[in-house]
C-alpha positions as a Python dict, from the first residue, in 0.01 Angstrom:
ca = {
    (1, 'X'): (0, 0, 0),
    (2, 'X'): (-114, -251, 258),
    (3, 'X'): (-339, 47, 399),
    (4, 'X'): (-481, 63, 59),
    (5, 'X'): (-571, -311, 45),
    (6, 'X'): (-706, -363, 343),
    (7, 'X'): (-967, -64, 297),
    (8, 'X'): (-1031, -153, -39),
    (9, 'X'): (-1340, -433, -49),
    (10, 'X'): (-1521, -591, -329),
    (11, 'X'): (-1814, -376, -277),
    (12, 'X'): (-1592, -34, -379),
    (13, 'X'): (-1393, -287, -657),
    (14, 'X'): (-1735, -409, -779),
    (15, 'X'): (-1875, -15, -837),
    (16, 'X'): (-1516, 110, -994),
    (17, 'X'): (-1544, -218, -1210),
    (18, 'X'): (-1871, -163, -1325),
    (19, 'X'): (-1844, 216, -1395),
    (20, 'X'): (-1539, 154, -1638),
    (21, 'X'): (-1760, -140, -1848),
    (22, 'X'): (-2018, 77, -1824),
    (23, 'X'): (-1843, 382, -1977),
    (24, 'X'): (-1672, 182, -2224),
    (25, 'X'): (-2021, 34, -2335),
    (26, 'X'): (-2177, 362, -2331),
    (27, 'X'): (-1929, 511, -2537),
    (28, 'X'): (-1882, 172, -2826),
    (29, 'X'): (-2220, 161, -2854),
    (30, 'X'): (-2224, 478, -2990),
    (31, 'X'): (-1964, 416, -3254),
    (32, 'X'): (-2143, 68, -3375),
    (33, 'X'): (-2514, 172, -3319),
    (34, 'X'): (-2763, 306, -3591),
    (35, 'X'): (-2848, 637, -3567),
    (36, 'X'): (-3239, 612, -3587),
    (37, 'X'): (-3489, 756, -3310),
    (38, 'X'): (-3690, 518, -3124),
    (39, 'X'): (-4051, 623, -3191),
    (40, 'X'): (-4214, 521, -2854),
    (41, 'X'): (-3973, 427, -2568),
    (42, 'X'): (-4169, 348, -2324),
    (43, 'X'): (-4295, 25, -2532),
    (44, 'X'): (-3959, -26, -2649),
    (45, 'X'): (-3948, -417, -2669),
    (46, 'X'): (-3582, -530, -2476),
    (47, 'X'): (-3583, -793, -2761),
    (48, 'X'): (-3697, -583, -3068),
    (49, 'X'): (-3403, -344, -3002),
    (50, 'X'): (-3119, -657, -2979),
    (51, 'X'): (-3307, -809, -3295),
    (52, 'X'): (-3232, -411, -3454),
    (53, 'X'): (-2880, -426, -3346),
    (54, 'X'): (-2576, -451, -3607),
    (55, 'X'): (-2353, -703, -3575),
    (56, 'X'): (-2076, -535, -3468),
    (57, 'X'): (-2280, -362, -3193),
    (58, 'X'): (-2422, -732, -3043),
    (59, 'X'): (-2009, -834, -3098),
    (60, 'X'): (-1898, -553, -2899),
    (61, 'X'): (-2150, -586, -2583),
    (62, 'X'): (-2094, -981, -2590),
    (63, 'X'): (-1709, -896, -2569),
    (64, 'X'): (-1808, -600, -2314),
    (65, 'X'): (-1983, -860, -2078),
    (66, 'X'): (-1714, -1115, -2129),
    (67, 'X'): (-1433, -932, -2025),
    (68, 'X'): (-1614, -788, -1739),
    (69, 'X'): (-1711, -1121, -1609),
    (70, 'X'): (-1363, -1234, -1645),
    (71, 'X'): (-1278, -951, -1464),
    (72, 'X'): (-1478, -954, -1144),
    (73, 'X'): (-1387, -1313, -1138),
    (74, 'X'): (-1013, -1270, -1107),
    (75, 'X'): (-1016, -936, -921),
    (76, 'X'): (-1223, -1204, -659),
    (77, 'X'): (-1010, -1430, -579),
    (78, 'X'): (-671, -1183, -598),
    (79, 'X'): (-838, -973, -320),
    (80, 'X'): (-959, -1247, -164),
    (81, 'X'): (-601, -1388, -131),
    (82, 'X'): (-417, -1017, -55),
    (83, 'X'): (-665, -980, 207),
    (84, 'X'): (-538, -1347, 349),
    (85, 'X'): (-166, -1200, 311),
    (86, 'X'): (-233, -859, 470),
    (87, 'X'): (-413, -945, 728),
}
């Protein structure tokens, strides 16, 4: 175990982190999105598509973003202080 913390850095926490949220966003939003076709993407307006969003879809990515700040916070400072203790 104290092999495993001491090779394990923020930078591999920060991409296993982000692939979870990611995966969990990928697959809520499509449960709570709309199922219409985007007719040009390319000039697909960031802001037009969060304006088009449901409710429950803007609820679910501002919880998604919340707990994944929360997240990388904590996970900080707790390897931050195991790497103190280990050494």
């Amino acid at each position: 175990m104290k092999n495993f913390v001491r090779n394990w850095d923020l930078k591999k926490h920060v991409a296993a982190v982000s692939m979870f949220y990611a995966s969990m966003a990928l697959v809520g939003n499509a449960f709570f999105s709309k199922k219409k076709v985007i007719s040009d993407e390319k000039s697909c307006c960031p802001v037009k598509v969060y304006k088009e969003m449901p409710k429950s879809q803007k609820c679910f990515n501002g919880i998604i973003l919340g707990c994944f700040a929360v997240d990388m916070t904590v996970s900080y400072l707790l390897l931050k202080g195991l790497k103190k203790i280990t050494g």
